[in-house]
Amino acid sequence: MQGGSSGIGYGLKYQARCISDVKADTDHTSFITGTLSLREENEVHLIRLSSGGTELICEGLFSHPNEIWDLASCPFDQRIFSTVFSTGESYGAAIWQIPELYGQLNSPQLERIASLDAHVGKINCVLWWPSGRHDKLISIDDENLFLWALDCSKKAAQVQSKQSSGMLHYLSGGAWDPHDINAVATTCESSVQFWDLRTMKKTNAIEHAHIHNANYDMKKNHILVTAEDESGIHIWDTRKPKSPIQELPGHTHWTWAVTCNPEYDGLILSAGTDSTVNLWMAPTSVEDEAITESIAESPAQQADPLLNSYSDYEDSVYGLAWSSREPWIFASLSYDGRVVVESIKPFLSRK
Amino acid sequence: METLSSANLVTARVAVDSVPDFINGGPVKVPCFNQPWKRVPQLESEEVHLIELRRRRKKMKEQKMGAEDNVPLDDKARRMRDLLSSFYAPDPSTNNAPSNPGTLDAINTSSFDADQYMNLLMQKSNLDELLQRHVEMAAEIKNIDTDLQMLVYENYSKFISATDAIKRMKSKIVGMEANMEELLDKIMSVQSKSDGVNTSLFEKRENIEKLHRTRNLLRKVQFIYDLPTRLGKCIESEAYVDAVKFYTGALPIFKAYGDSSFQDCKQASEEAISIIVKNLQRKLFSDSESIQARAEAAVLLKQLDFPVDSLQVKLLEKLEQSLGDLQLKTDYIENASMESNDHKLGKVPDSVHITAHEGSIHGFVEAISAFRVIFPDSEGHLIKLAQDLVVKHFETVEQCVKGRISCANLLVVLRTIWTDVLLVDEVLSEAVLPGFSLEAAQNALKQYVASTFNYLLHDISDALLRVNVSSKEAAEENPLQVALEASKKALLQGSMDVLLDFRQLLDDDLGLLVQLRDFVSDWVQEGFQDFFRALYDCFFLLSGRKSSSSQDQGLTAGAHGEKVLAGLVLVLSQLSVFIEQTAIPRITEEIAASFPGGGARGYENGPAFVPGVMCRIFRSAGERLLHHYINMRTQKVSTLLRKRFTTPNWVKHKEPREVHMFVDLFLQELKETASEVKQILPQGLERKHRRTDSNGSTASSRSNQLRDDKTNRSNTHRARSQLLETHLAKLFKQKVEIFTKVEHTQESVVTTTVKLCLKSLQEFVRLQTFNRSGFQQIQLDIQFLRTPLKETVEDEAAVDFLLDEVIVAASERCLDPIPLEPPILDRLIQAKLAKWNEKNPITP
């Protein structure tokens, strides 16, 4: 409630699940989001935070043929983004380009650059390499991992390689290592798997059940944060997959999404189905904390890792994105279609 | 002359002093203290005149000598004597003390100047005085004349008598010389005679002396020749002291002449001595001999230059052996005492062994004291030996402590040790055994405290783990309740027993323990602190929520951790609450009552046992475990639901024919949860949802429009306005909080579980896309769930709301959301109910 007052709201027409930071837009703090409505005409909203930071302005409103389950902005071209969509019966994924806006806001058509149409089953997500220009894309469906070569000028995407996740591993999502262009982590029901894209071989795995979402630390190598149904948030060192280096309590119900701050070390944001967004501060000296964490030795010494809980949401929060331009700002999207942009500045001073 | 010069001096001084008077004249004020000073010269000059006068008068008197005669007789005699003595005195000038010559009294001095005297007299005196003086002087002169006359007379008479005496002496001395010569002759003859006697006796005397020496020598030789037999006799009569004395006496001779004259004799006596040595050694080693005898033997052996050190070593070895015996016996005591306690046979065998032990320790103590007497310089070894004894004792104690010894037995053992120590200390205070054993006891007691708590911990975890076993057998009615009660009892009773035991330690008046009292109470407090920490860890280990750092521990318990029962977690949670609310306050009270203070621990460390911290820890543990329990339960349901929702193709779902069986499974799970919860948790107060209790709130209610939906066939238009409607509805409807704080009550736990499950259900539904039939299936299932859930759950409104939410979510995710006709819904539910009742006839 405390944080709720500071948030800047923006309403979508329909329910929505995904929001993405427009990383390539270096002039403005922008987010892109898409609605999830089975029976209505879906929309993609390009939202920009006004220069004063007090208002969210709709920069572009585009109709999208189907309900959007996943949306990711291209990290090197602000007009390109990818979506995963569903018709209700079948899934599809595509790369879109926002047409040049010549002043008219009147629902111009998105230009489809490429269709990632090699999938059969339910597509979960499309990944861009988060750290810069890279002409490869990854798409993950229930059973397969695809590596695409994208050529924007030719408007074509081709499957470069494909790997099945193996029997009984239903993939649910993934994360591309920002430090290693060839490393991808995928989540499935019982584990997190690590892949080497050159060989398309599994390199490692963290056996841990019910992981919803994984996110690499942008600053520190080998650090992966995962969100689980019941047991909250775990921070892993990918070199030590046996046990997490830290555990955060997570949410009252499922912890749906988790994301590390691109700038500030140890700041983690999580969104949950208990209609809250929690801001965590993972202690910097991870090694020591792992020991003291086991026993609540001195409650005073161990600071509460929870910095703040934003609870001014009406429904489960599924979408979460840090702004890479202004890393103290994040956008959250609850299921009822409400985008809330918050600033964590008041909590930075505590560091 | 002297008087003159002094007079001159005085006058000169007067002249000098009077000068300022004349110069200054009258007007000058002379300080008053000068005035008496000025008077003196005048006086003195007057005196000079007087002396002169007297002198003249004396001359006159001398001229008139013999004129006067009448002087008192005694005065006359005295003066006579004075005169005589002055006459015979060796230096007449010194006789008269030189009084002041310038006065009238100087008349008797040798330096008397008559003219000066006269002048002085004339100046000083008036006529009367002069006349009187004249008379006096005349009388004096007369006196002196008579004196002189007497003196001459007396001298003469004495001279005559001396002459007479000399005459008489001369006549008597004449016949004496002949007598003297006769005497000399006689003396000479006496001397010559005595010389003759002396020379005649001299030879005989020398002879006698020589004979005497020979006799002595012979006696010695005789002694040496007799030595073997004498020694033999001594051996027979066991008079070793004498034997050794004889032998050592003869030893110098043997050394000097042993190789030549007395060879046989030496050999024989050496043989005898070797026998003596053997006997002495035997005596030394035989325990039956008295200590004095043994000490004597040792001393004698030492005198015989026997290597005593090796004997000492041997004896020490023997002592060490006896120590070993002692040790074994201690062991035996403990075994026996433990057995006796186990078999409840009473104290009889115990005491028997104690007396046996006492006997041996007394023996040991005696041996030590004897040893000390025998070998006075052997303290070092003995100290080591005694300390070994203590160390071994405490090793036994430690073994006993490891073997879970009861406090009473420990006390028995400690007491035995302490008496031993005191006994040994009496004879060997240098070993500082009490201090030494105090240290050892400190360690042992510390271990004892630690192990006691360890056992307590084991007891409790055993009691808890019995849940696993008994629930597998499923023989008991309420295994969880039994386990909870058992562990509660184990905890509280165990703690109380432990405290009682320690209390015994404190109350005992054993010197050893009295000194350790402060330590003990500290240890007990620390022990409780550590115990509760360990218990806390143990709880989390048992609950399977092992944290990363305890991985190695977790591996051992890992296999078992996998199949941790949810029920056990619940028991642990409740036990935590029990510990926080009952056990810790009780124990704190007990500690405060029976373990006052314990200042041995530094104040900077704070009190050893901090109940507040422990309470807090266990409160949080209770909550965490409860959450963990709920999580475990909901996780099960979650897997169930996941399977239910991910398996079928919802878009191609067939028309609902009956309520899906996942509902049965769900209810089954809930029933299980409820039964577990009922066993353990207290019943909460009957109450409705309270807003203030919530922490995180979730809102959202689009429930009301569902009811509209039931009657309204939805169309595409409607769906569009739906969202707006719900947004509006949200503004007006009171928020229903789903995630409220969990309490340790049956209802709260069940409600939370149900809520979380339903929320999961909703989330699963949201991830799917349904066709009409799929939606209807969900509608049917949820509708069926409504009644049984309301029965079990305290917060009906929230559950209702959540169920509605599920249907809303399904309708939103439905391509063609047309609900079932209510009659069909009813019929299907009734059919299911009938089937349900058929299967579970007891369930209402």
PDB file of C-alpha atoms in Angstrom, chain A residues 8-110:
ATOM      1  CA  ILE A   8       1.833   5.380 -12.104  1.00  0.00           C
ATOM      2  CA  GLY A   9      -1.005   3.416 -13.563  1.00  0.00           C
ATOM      3  CA  TYR A  10      -2.042   2.627 -17.077  1.00  0.00           C
ATOM      4  CA  GLY A  11      -5.048   0.519 -18.007  1.00  0.00           C
ATOM      5  CA  LEU A  12      -5.218  -1.985 -20.786  1.00  0.00           C
ATOM      6  CA  LYS A  13      -8.538  -2.880 -22.199  1.00  0.00           C
ATOM      7  CA  TYR A  14      -8.296  -6.551 -21.572  1.00  0.00           C
ATOM      8  CA  GLN A  15      -6.484  -8.939 -19.420  1.00  0.00           C
ATOM      9  CA  ALA A  16      -2.789  -9.251 -20.031  1.00  0.00           C
ATOM     10  CA  ARG A  17       0.145 -11.340 -18.959  1.00  0.00           C
ATOM     11  CA  CYS A  18       3.283  -9.910 -20.470  1.00  0.00           C
ATOM     12  CA  ILE A  19       5.196  -6.689 -20.516  1.00  0.00           C
ATOM     13  CA  SER A  20       8.649  -5.960 -21.809  1.00  0.00           C
ATOM     14  CA  ASP A  21      11.112  -3.165 -21.490  1.00  0.00           C
ATOM     15  CA  VAL A  22      11.977  -1.514 -24.819  1.00  0.00           C
ATOM     16  CA  LYS A  23      15.658  -1.714 -24.320  1.00  0.00           C
ATOM     17  CA  ALA A  24      16.702  -0.272 -27.635  1.00  0.00           C
ATOM     18  CA  ASP A  25      14.883   2.981 -26.984  1.00  0.00           C
ATOM     19  CA  THR A  26      17.634   5.017 -25.394  1.00  0.00           C
ATOM     20  CA  ASP A  27      15.728   8.287 -25.432  1.00  0.00           C
ATOM     21  CA  HIS A  28      12.716   7.274 -23.464  1.00  0.00           C
ATOM     22  CA  THR A  29      11.727   4.837 -20.817  1.00  0.00           C
ATOM     23  CA  SER A  30       9.301   2.699 -22.735  1.00  0.00           C
ATOM     24  CA  PHE A  31       7.546  -0.571 -22.223  1.00  0.00           C
ATOM     25  CA  ILE A  32       5.626  -2.716 -24.613  1.00  0.00           C
ATOM     26  CA  THR A  33       2.743  -4.898 -23.561  1.00  0.00           C
ATOM     27  CA  GLY A  34       0.094  -7.024 -25.201  1.00  0.00           C
ATOM     28  CA  THR A  35      -3.337  -8.188 -24.145  1.00  0.00           C
ATOM     29  CA  LEU A  36      -4.603 -11.668 -23.592  1.00  0.00           C
ATOM     30  CA  SER A  37      -8.190 -11.907 -24.599  1.00  0.00           C
ATOM     31  CA  LEU A  38      -9.566 -15.038 -26.100  1.00  0.00           C
ATOM     32  CA  ARG A  39     -12.574 -13.640 -27.785  1.00  0.00           C
ATOM     33  CA  GLU A  40     -11.771  -9.986 -28.408  1.00  0.00           C
ATOM     34  CA  GLU A  41      -9.400  -8.210 -30.683  1.00  0.00           C
ATOM     35  CA  ASN A  42      -6.069  -8.021 -28.951  1.00  0.00           C
ATOM     36  CA  GLU A  43      -3.824  -5.017 -28.807  1.00  0.00           C
ATOM     37  CA  VAL A  44      -0.181  -4.223 -28.405  1.00  0.00           C
ATOM     38  CA  HIS A  45       0.516  -1.078 -26.432  1.00  0.00           C
ATOM     39  CA  LEU A  46       3.710   0.866 -26.645  1.00  0.00           C
ATOM     40  CA  ILE A  47       3.854   2.902 -23.463  1.00  0.00           C
ATOM     41  CA  ARG A  48       6.273   5.656 -22.667  1.00  0.00           C
ATOM     42  CA  LEU A  49       6.976   7.266 -19.347  1.00  0.00           C
ATOM     43  CA  SER A  50       6.624  11.014 -19.704  1.00  0.00           C
ATOM     44  CA  SER A  51       9.759  13.057 -19.292  1.00  0.00           C
ATOM     45  CA  GLY A  52       8.640  14.226 -15.877  1.00  0.00           C
ATOM     46  CA  GLY A  53       8.125  10.642 -14.875  1.00  0.00           C
ATOM     47  CA  THR A  54       4.618  11.334 -13.654  1.00  0.00           C
ATOM     48  CA  GLU A  55       2.555   9.882 -16.426  1.00  0.00           C
ATOM     49  CA  LEU A  56       2.345   6.946 -18.788  1.00  0.00           C
ATOM     50  CA  ILE A  57       1.623   7.881 -22.340  1.00  0.00           C
ATOM     51  CA  CYS A  58       0.403   5.513 -24.957  1.00  0.00           C
ATOM     52  CA  GLU A  59       2.887   5.910 -27.756  1.00  0.00           C
ATOM     53  CA  GLY A  60       1.376   3.388 -30.068  1.00  0.00           C
ATOM     54  CA  LEU A  61      -1.606   1.093 -30.137  1.00  0.00           C
ATOM     55  CA  PHE A  62      -1.575  -1.770 -32.578  1.00  0.00           C
ATOM     56  CA  SER A  63      -3.977  -4.562 -33.110  1.00  0.00           C
ATOM     57  CA  HIS A  64      -2.614  -8.040 -32.810  1.00  0.00           C
ATOM     58  CA  PRO A  65      -4.365 -10.982 -34.424  1.00  0.00           C
ATOM     59  CA  ASN A  66      -4.398 -13.255 -31.410  1.00  0.00           C
ATOM     60  CA  GLU A  67      -4.115 -13.240 -27.641  1.00  0.00           C
ATOM     61  CA  ILE A  68      -0.519 -12.715 -26.581  1.00  0.00           C
ATOM     62  CA  TRP A  69       1.081 -15.181 -24.180  1.00  0.00           C
ATOM     63  CA  ASP A  70       4.578 -13.884 -24.433  1.00  0.00           C
ATOM     64  CA  LEU A  71       6.113 -10.696 -25.662  1.00  0.00           C
ATOM     65  CA  ALA A  72       9.731  -9.609 -25.899  1.00  0.00           C
ATOM     66  CA  SER A  73      11.259  -6.468 -27.249  1.00  0.00           C
ATOM     67  CA  CYS A  74      14.275  -6.672 -29.496  1.00  0.00           C
ATOM     68  CA  PRO A  75      17.278  -5.406 -27.526  1.00  0.00           C
ATOM     69  CA  PHE A  76      18.848  -3.615 -30.478  1.00  0.00           C
ATOM     70  CA  ASP A  77      15.902  -2.298 -32.486  1.00  0.00           C
ATOM     71  CA  GLN A  78      13.161  -0.554 -30.645  1.00  0.00           C
ATOM     72  CA  ARG A  79      10.644  -1.153 -33.364  1.00  0.00           C
ATOM     73  CA  ILE A  80      11.017  -4.902 -33.402  1.00  0.00           C
ATOM     74  CA  PHE A  81       9.487  -7.299 -30.937  1.00  0.00           C
ATOM     75  CA  SER A  82       8.425 -10.868 -30.743  1.00  0.00           C
ATOM     76  CA  THR A  83       5.168 -12.373 -29.564  1.00  0.00           C
ATOM     77  CA  VAL A  84       3.902 -15.799 -28.768  1.00  0.00           C
ATOM     78  CA  PHE A  85       0.196 -16.026 -29.410  1.00  0.00           C
ATOM     79  CA  SER A  86      -2.577 -18.484 -29.326  1.00  0.00           C
ATOM     80  CA  THR A  87      -5.761 -18.847 -31.218  1.00  0.00           C
ATOM     81  CA  GLY A  88      -7.192 -20.919 -28.490  1.00  0.00           C
ATOM     82  CA  GLU A  89      -6.478 -24.098 -30.297  1.00  0.00           C
ATOM     83  CA  SER A  90      -3.036 -23.570 -31.725  1.00  0.00           C
ATOM     84  CA  TYR A  91       0.002 -21.517 -30.939  1.00  0.00           C
ATOM     85  CA  GLY A  92       2.208 -19.313 -33.038  1.00  0.00           C
ATOM     86  CA  ALA A  93       5.196 -17.061 -32.650  1.00  0.00           C
ATOM     87  CA  ALA A  94       6.200 -14.148 -34.753  1.00  0.00           C
ATOM     88  CA  ILE A  95       8.586 -11.235 -35.049  1.00  0.00           C
ATOM     89  CA  TRP A  96       6.872  -7.925 -35.600  1.00  0.00           C
ATOM     90  CA  GLN A  97       7.966  -4.519 -36.618  1.00  0.00           C
ATOM     91  CA  ILE A  98       6.168  -1.406 -35.506  1.00  0.00           C
ATOM     92  CA  PRO A  99       5.448   0.679 -38.563  1.00  0.00           C
ATOM     93  CA  GLU A 100       6.683   4.233 -38.717  1.00  0.00           C
ATOM     94  CA  LEU A 101       4.174   6.400 -36.969  1.00  0.00           C
ATOM     95  CA  TYR A 102       3.470   9.468 -38.927  1.00  0.00           C
ATOM     96  CA  GLY A 103       1.434  11.104 -36.241  1.00  0.00           C
ATOM     97  CA  GLN A 104      -1.547   8.829 -36.678  1.00  0.00           C
ATOM     98  CA  LEU A 105      -2.414   6.775 -33.656  1.00  0.00           C
ATOM     99  CA  ASN A 106      -5.131   5.026 -35.434  1.00  0.00           C
ATOM    100  CA  SER A 107      -4.314   1.391 -34.996  1.00  0.00           C
ATOM    101  CA  PRO A 108      -1.967   0.901 -37.867  1.00  0.00           C
ATOM    102  CA  GLN A 109      -1.122  -2.634 -38.758  1.00  0.00           C
ATOM    103  CA  LEU A 110       1.964  -4.286 -37.346  1.00  0.00           C
TER     104      LEU A 110
END
